[in-house]
Short mmCIF file of C-alpha atoms in Angstrom, two decimals:
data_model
loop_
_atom_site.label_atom_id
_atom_site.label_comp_id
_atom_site.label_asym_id
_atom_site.label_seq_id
_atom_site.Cartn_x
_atom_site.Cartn_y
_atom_site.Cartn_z
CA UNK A 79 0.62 24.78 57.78
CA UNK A 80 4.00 22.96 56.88
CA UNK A 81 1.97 19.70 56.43
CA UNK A 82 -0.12 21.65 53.32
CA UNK A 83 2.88 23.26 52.09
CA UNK A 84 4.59 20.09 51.84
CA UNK A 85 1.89 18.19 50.43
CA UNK A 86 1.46 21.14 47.30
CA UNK A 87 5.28 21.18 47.02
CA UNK A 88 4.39 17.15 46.26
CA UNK A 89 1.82 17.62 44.70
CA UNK A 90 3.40 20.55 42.18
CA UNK A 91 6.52 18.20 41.58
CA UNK A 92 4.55 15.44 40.46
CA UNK A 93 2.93 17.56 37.97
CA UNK A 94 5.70 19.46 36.86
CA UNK A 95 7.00 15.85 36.18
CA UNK A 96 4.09 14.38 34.31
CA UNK A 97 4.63 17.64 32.12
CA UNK A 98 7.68 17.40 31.44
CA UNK A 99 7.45 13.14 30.74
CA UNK A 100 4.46 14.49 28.28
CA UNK A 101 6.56 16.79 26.97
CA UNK A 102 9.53 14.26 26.09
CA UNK A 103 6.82 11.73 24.69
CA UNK A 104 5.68 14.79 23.03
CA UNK A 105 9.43 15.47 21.00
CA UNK A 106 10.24 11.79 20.76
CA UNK A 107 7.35 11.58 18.52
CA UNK A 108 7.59 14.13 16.58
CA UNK A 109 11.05 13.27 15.81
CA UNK A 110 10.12 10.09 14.29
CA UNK A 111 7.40 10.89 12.73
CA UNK A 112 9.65 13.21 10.55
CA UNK A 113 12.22 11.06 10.11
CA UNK A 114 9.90 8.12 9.26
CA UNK A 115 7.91 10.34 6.74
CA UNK A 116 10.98 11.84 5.35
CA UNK A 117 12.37 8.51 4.14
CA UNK A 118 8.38 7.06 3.30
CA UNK A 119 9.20 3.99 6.15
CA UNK A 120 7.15 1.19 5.54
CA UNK A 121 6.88 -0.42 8.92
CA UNK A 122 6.71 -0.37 12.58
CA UNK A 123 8.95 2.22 15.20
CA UNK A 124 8.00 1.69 18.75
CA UNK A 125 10.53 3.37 21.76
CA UNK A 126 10.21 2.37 24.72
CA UNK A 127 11.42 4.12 27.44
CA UNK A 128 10.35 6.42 30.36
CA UNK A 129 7.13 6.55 27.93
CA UNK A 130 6.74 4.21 25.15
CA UNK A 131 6.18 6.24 21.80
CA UNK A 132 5.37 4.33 18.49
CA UNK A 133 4.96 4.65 15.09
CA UNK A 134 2.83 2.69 12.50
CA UNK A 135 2.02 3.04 9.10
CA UNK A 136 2.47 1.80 5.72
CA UNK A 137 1.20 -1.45 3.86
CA UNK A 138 1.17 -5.06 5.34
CA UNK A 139 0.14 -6.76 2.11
CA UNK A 140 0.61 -5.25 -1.28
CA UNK A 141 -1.77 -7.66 -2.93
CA UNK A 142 -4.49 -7.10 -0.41
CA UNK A 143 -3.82 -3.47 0.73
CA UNK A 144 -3.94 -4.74 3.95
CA UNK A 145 -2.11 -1.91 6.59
CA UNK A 146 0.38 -3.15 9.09
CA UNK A 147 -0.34 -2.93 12.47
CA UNK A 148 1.23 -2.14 15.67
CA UNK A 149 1.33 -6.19 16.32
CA UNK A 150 2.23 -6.75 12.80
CA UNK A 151 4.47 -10.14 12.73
CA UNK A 152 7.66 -9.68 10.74
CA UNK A 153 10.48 -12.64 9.07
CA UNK A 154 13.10 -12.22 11.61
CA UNK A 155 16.24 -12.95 9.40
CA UNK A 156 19.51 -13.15 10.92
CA UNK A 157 17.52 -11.82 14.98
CA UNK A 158 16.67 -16.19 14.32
CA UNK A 159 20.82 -16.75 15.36
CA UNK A 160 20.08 -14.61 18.72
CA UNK A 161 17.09 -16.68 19.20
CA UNK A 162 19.12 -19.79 18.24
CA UNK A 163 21.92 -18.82 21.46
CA UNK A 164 19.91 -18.13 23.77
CA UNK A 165 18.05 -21.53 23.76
CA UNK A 166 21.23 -22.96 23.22
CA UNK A 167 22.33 -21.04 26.61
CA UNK A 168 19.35 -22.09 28.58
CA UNK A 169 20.52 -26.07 27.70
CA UNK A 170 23.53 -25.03 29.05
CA UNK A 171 22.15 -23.93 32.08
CA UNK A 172 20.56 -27.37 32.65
CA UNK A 173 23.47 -29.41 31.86
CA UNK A 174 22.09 -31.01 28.51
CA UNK A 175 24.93 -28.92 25.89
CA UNK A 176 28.36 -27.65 26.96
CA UNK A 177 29.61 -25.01 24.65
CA UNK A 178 33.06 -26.14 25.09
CA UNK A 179 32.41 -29.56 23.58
CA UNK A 180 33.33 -31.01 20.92
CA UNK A 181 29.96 -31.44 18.67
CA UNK A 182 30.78 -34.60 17.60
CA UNK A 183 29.62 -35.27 21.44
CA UNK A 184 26.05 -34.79 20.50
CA UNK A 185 26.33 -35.57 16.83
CA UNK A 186 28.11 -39.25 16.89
CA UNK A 187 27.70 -39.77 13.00
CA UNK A 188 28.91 -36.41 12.30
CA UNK A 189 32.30 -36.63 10.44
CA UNK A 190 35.15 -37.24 13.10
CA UNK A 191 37.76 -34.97 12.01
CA UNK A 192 35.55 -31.89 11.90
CA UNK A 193 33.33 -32.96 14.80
CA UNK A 194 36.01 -32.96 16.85
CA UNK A 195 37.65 -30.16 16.50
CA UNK A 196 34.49 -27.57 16.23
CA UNK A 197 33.13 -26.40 19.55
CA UNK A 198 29.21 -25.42 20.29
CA UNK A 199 31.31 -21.74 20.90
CA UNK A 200 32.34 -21.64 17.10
CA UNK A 201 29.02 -22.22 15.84
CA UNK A 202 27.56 -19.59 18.05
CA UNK A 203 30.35 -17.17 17.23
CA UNK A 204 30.50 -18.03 13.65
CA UNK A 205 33.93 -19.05 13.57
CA UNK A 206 33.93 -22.73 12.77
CA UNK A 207 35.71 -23.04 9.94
CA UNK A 208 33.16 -24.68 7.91
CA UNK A 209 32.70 -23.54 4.52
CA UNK A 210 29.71 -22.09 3.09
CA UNK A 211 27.83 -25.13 1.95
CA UNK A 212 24.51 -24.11 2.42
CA UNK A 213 24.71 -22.20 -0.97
CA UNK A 214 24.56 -24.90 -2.60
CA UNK A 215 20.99 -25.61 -0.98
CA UNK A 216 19.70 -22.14 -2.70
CA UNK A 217 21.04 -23.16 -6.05
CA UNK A 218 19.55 -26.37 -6.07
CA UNK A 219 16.25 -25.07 -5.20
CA UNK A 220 16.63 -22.77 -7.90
CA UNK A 221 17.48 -24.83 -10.56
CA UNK A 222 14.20 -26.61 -9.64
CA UNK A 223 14.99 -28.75 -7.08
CA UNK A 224 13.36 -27.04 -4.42
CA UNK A 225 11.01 -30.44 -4.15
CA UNK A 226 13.87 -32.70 -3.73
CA UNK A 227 16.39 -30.37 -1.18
CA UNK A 228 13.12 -29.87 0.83
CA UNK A 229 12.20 -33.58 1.42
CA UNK A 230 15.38 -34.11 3.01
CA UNK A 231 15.68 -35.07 6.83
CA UNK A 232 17.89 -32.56 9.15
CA UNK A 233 20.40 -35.01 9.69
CA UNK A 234 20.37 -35.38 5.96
CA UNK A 235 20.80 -31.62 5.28
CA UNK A 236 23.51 -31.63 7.82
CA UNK A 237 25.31 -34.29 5.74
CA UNK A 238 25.01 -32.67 2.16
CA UNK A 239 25.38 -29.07 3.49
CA UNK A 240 27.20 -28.55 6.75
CA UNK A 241 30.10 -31.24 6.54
CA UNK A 242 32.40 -29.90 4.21
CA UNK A 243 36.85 -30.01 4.66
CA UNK A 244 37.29 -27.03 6.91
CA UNK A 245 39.09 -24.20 5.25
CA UNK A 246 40.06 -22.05 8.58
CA UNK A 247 41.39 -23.36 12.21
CA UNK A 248 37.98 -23.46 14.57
CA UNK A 249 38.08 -20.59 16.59
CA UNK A 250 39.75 -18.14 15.02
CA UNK A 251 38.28 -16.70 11.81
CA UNK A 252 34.56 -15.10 11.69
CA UNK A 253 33.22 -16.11 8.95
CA UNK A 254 28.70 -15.19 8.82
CA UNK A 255 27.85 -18.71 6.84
CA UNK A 256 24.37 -20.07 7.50
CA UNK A 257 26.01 -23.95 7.87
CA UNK A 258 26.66 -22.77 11.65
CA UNK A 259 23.15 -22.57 12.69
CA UNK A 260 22.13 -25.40 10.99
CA UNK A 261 24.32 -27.63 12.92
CA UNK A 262 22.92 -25.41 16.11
CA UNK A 263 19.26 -26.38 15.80
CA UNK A 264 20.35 -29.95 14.45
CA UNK A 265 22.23 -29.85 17.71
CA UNK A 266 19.57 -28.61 19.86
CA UNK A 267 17.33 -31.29 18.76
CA UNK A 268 19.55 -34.37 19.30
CA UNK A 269 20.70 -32.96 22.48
CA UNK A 270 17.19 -31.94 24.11
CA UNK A 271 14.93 -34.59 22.23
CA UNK A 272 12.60 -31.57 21.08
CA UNK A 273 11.99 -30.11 17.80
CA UNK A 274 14.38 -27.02 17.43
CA UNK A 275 11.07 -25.29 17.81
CA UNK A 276 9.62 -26.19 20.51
CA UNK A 277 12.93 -25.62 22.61
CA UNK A 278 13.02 -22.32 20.94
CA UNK A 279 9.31 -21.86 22.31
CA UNK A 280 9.82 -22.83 25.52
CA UNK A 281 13.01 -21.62 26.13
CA UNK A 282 12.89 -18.03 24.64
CA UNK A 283 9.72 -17.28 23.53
CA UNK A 284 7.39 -18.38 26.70
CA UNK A 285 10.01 -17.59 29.03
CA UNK A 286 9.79 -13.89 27.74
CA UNK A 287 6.26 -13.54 27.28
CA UNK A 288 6.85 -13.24 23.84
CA UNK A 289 3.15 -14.10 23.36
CA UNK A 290 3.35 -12.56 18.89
CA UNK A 291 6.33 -14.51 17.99
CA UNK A 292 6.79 -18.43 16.61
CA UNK A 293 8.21 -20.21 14.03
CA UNK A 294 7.17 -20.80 10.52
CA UNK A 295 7.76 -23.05 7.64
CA UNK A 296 8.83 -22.52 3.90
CA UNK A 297 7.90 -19.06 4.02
CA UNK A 298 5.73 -16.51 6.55
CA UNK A 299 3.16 -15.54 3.89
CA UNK A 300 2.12 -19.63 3.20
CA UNK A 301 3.12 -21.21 6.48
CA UNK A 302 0.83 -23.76 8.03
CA UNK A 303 -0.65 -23.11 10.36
CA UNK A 304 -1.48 -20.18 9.01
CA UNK A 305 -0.23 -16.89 10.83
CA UNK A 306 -2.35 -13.66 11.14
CA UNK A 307 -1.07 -9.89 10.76
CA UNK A 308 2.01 -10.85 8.75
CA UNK A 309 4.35 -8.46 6.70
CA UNK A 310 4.93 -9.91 3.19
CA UNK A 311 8.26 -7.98 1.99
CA UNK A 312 7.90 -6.20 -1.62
CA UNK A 313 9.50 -3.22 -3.17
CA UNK A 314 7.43 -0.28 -3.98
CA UNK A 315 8.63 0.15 -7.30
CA UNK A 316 8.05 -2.93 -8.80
CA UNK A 317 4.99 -4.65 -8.58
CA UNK A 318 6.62 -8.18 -9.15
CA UNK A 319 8.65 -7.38 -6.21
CA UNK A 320 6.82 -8.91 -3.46
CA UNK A 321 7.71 -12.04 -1.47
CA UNK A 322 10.68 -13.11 0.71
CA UNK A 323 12.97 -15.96 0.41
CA UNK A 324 11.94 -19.34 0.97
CA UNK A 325 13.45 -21.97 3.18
CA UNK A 326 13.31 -26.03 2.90
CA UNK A 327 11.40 -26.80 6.29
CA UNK A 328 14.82 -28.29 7.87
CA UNK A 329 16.04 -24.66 8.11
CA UNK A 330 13.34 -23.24 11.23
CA UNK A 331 12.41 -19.52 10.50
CA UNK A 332 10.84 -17.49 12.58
CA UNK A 333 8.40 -14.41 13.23
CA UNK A 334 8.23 -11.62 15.43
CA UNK A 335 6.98 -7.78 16.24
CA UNK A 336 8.85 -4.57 17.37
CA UNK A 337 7.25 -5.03 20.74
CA UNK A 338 8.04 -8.54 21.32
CA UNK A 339 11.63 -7.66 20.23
CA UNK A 340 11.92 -5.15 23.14
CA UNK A 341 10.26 -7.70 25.96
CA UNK A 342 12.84 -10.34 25.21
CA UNK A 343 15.56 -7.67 26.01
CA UNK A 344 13.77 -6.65 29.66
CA UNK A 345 12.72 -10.34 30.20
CA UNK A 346 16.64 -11.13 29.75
CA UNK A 347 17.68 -8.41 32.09
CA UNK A 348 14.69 -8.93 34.33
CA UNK A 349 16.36 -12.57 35.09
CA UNK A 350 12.97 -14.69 33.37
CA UNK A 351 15.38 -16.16 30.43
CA UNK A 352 18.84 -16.61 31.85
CA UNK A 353 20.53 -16.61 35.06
CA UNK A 354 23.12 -14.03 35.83
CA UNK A 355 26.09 -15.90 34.93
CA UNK A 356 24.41 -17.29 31.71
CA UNK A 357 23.71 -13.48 30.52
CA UNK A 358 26.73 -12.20 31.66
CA UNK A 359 28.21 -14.58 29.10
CA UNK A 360 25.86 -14.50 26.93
CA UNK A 361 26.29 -10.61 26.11
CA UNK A 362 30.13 -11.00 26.06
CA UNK A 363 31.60 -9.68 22.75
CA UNK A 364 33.39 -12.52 21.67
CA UNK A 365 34.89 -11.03 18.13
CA UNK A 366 35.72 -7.71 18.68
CA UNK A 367 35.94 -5.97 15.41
CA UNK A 368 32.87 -7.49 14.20
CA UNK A 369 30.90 -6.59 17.96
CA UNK A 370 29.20 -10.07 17.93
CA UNK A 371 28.71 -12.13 20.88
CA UNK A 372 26.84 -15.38 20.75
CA UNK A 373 24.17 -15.31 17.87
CA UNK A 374 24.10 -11.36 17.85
CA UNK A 375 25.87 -8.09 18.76
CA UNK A 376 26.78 -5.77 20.95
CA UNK A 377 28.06 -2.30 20.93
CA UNK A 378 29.63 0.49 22.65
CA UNK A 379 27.63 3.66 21.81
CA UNK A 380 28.72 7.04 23.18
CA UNK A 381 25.30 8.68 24.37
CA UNK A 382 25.20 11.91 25.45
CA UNK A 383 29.47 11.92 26.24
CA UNK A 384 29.50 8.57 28.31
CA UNK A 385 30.12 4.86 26.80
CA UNK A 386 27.55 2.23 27.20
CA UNK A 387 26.90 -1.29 25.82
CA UNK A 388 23.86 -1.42 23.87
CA UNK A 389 22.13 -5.01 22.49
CA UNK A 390 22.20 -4.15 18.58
CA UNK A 391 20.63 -6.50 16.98
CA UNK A 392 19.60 -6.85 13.24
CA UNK A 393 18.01 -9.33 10.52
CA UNK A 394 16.44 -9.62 7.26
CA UNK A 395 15.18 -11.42 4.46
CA UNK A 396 13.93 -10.25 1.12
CA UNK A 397 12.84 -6.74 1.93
CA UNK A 398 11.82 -7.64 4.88
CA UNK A 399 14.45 -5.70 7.77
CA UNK A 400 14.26 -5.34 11.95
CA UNK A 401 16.95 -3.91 13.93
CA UNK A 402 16.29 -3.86 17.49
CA UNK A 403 18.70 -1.43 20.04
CA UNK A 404 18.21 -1.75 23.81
CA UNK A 405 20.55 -0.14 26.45
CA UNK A 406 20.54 -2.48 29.93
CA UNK A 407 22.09 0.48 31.69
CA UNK A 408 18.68 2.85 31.48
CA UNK A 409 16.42 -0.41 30.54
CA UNK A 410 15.62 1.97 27.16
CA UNK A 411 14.87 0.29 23.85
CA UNK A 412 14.56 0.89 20.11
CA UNK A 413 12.78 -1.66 18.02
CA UNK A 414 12.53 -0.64 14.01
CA UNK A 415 10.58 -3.82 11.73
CA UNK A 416 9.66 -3.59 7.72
CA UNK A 417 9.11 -5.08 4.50
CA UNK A 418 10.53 -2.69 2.04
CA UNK A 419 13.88 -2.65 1.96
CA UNK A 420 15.46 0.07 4.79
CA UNK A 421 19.42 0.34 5.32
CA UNK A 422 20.05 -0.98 8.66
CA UNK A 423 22.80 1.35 9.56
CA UNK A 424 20.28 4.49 9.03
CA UNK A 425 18.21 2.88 11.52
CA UNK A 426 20.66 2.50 13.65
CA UNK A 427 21.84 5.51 13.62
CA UNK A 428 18.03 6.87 14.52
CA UNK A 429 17.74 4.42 17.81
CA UNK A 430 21.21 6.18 18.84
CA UNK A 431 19.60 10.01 18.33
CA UNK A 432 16.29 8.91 20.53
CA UNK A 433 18.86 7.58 23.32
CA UNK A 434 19.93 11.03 23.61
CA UNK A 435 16.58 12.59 23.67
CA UNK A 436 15.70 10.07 25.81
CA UNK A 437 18.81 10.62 28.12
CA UNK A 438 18.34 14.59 27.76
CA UNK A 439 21.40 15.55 25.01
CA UNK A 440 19.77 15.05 22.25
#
């Protein structure tokens, strides 16, 4: 008699559970359907938590009508620079780059003065000291060079675009300039003997079953080879809107979805990208007012009264915007991609209300 009372006491808790997880998935969409719907998103919302709730809908391709899908690949922007450190981490791992040397150490024609004195740390930290060269890249292109800047060689670009007099000490200003992870993948490459891309590939991408993401050239629409289910960014309201910025080819892009986004974060904690050490490092805030670590940032959220440190990362380019929150501390993520332009912060601020439905305040 005790035996069958406690095996329907079992049984009864396991289905007041799967209620109540049902329930939860239940109000965690609903919630973003309304907010989603409220603001006419364009994109892709996927949570994943103690049930993973998602969220597609809008237009993948305004010239072909063509909807966006839950595996819809989207221009990663500045998410690239968290790609960027964590290969650059995994070389560390096995000896090849040391963050605390000098570049010049892998880059022996670099100029001396500068070489010297930047670390692999600036670069990942974005405070080098360089100045912001590679503007000069985009207004050459404009003015209808684009042929020309694109022909060159990375060592070449490095030369014309990410050598210039420093105008801060190394180390102590953050400054967001582009010429920093230039000189990382030029770095990578002459380090490693790969292609930045590869390294990225094997290093981040394989090594988090990130089996939708990879790297493109010029642009995502055009790239060869040619990529399937891709977001081209445009603006609703103009219909000559449509296309995001193009790169020369010595500048590596890359691609990605909302759910890859969220298995990089659980392959990092899971141990499959970095060792313990190496991601204890790695998610280090390294510039505290600005939150940013190596290649991305990193928060402190208050969810539901308590602190926690929360992955926030965010890119774009053109219209085309990700932001991608993940809390190691409940292994619960938020991953938000589109290509009409979406304010980051408002997303953001979203992820941070489904925490706390997700952690039971909301």
């Amino acid at each position: 008699m005790l035996v069958r009372q406690a095996l329907l006491a079992g049984i009864a808790a396991l289905v007041f559970g799967s209620v109540q997880a049902e329930d939860q998935a239940a109000g965690l969409q609903a919630e973003i359907e309304n907010w989603a719907q409220s603001r006419a998103f364009n994109g892709v919302i996927l949570f994943d938590g103690d049930q993973d709730v998602r969220y597609v809908h809008g237009t993948a391709d305004p010239e072909t009508d063509r909807p966006l899908t839950i595996d819809t690949r989207f221009q990663t922007g500045s998410v690239e620079k968290y790609f960027a450190a964590i290969t650059v981490f995994a070389l560390v791992e096995q000896g090849v780059l040391d963050l605390d040397a000098p570049i010049s150490d892998y880059l022996p024609d670099y100029r001396a003065d500068t070489g010297s004195a930047v670390t692999l740390r600036d670069l990942l930290t974005n405070r080098s000291g360089l100045p912001n060269d590679m503007v000069n890249a985009f207004r050459r292109i404009a003015s209808g060079e684009a042929e020309r800047v694109d022909a060159m060689s990375s060592t070449q670009a490095v030369t014309e675009f990410a050598s210039g007099d420093l105008n801060q000490v190394p180390g102590e200003v953050f400054d967001y300039v582009l010429v920093n992870w230039l000189l990382v993948q030029h770095i990578v490459e002459q380090a490693s003997g790969m292609s930045y891309a590869d390294a990225r590939q094997d290093f981040v991408f394989t090594r988090a079953g990130m089996s939708q993401s990879g790297g493109y050239i010029h642009d995502l629409g055009s790239t060869e080879p040619h990529v399937l289910d891709v977001a081209i960014g445009f603006d609703p309201a103009d219909a000559n809107g449509q296309g995001d910025y193009w790169t020369p080819q010595w500048f590596k892009g890359s691609y990605t979805t909302a759910r890859d986004l969220q298995r990089l974060e659980r392959a990092l904690d899971d141990g499959d990208v970095l060792n313990p050490d190496s991601l204890g490092e790695f998610r280090s805030v390294q510039v505290p007012d600005s939150r940013y670590a190596y290649g991305g940032r990193f928060s402190t959220w208050e969810l539901c009264g308590e602190q926690f440190a929360v992955s926030t990362q965010a890119g774009s380019n053109g219209a085309s915007n990700m932001i991608s929150a993940y809390l190691p501390a409940r292994r619960i993520g938020a991953a938000m991609t589109t290509n009409v332009d979406t304010s980051q912060g408002q997303m953001f601020e979203f992820a941070h209300r489904l925490f706390e439905i997700e952690l039971g305040c909301g």
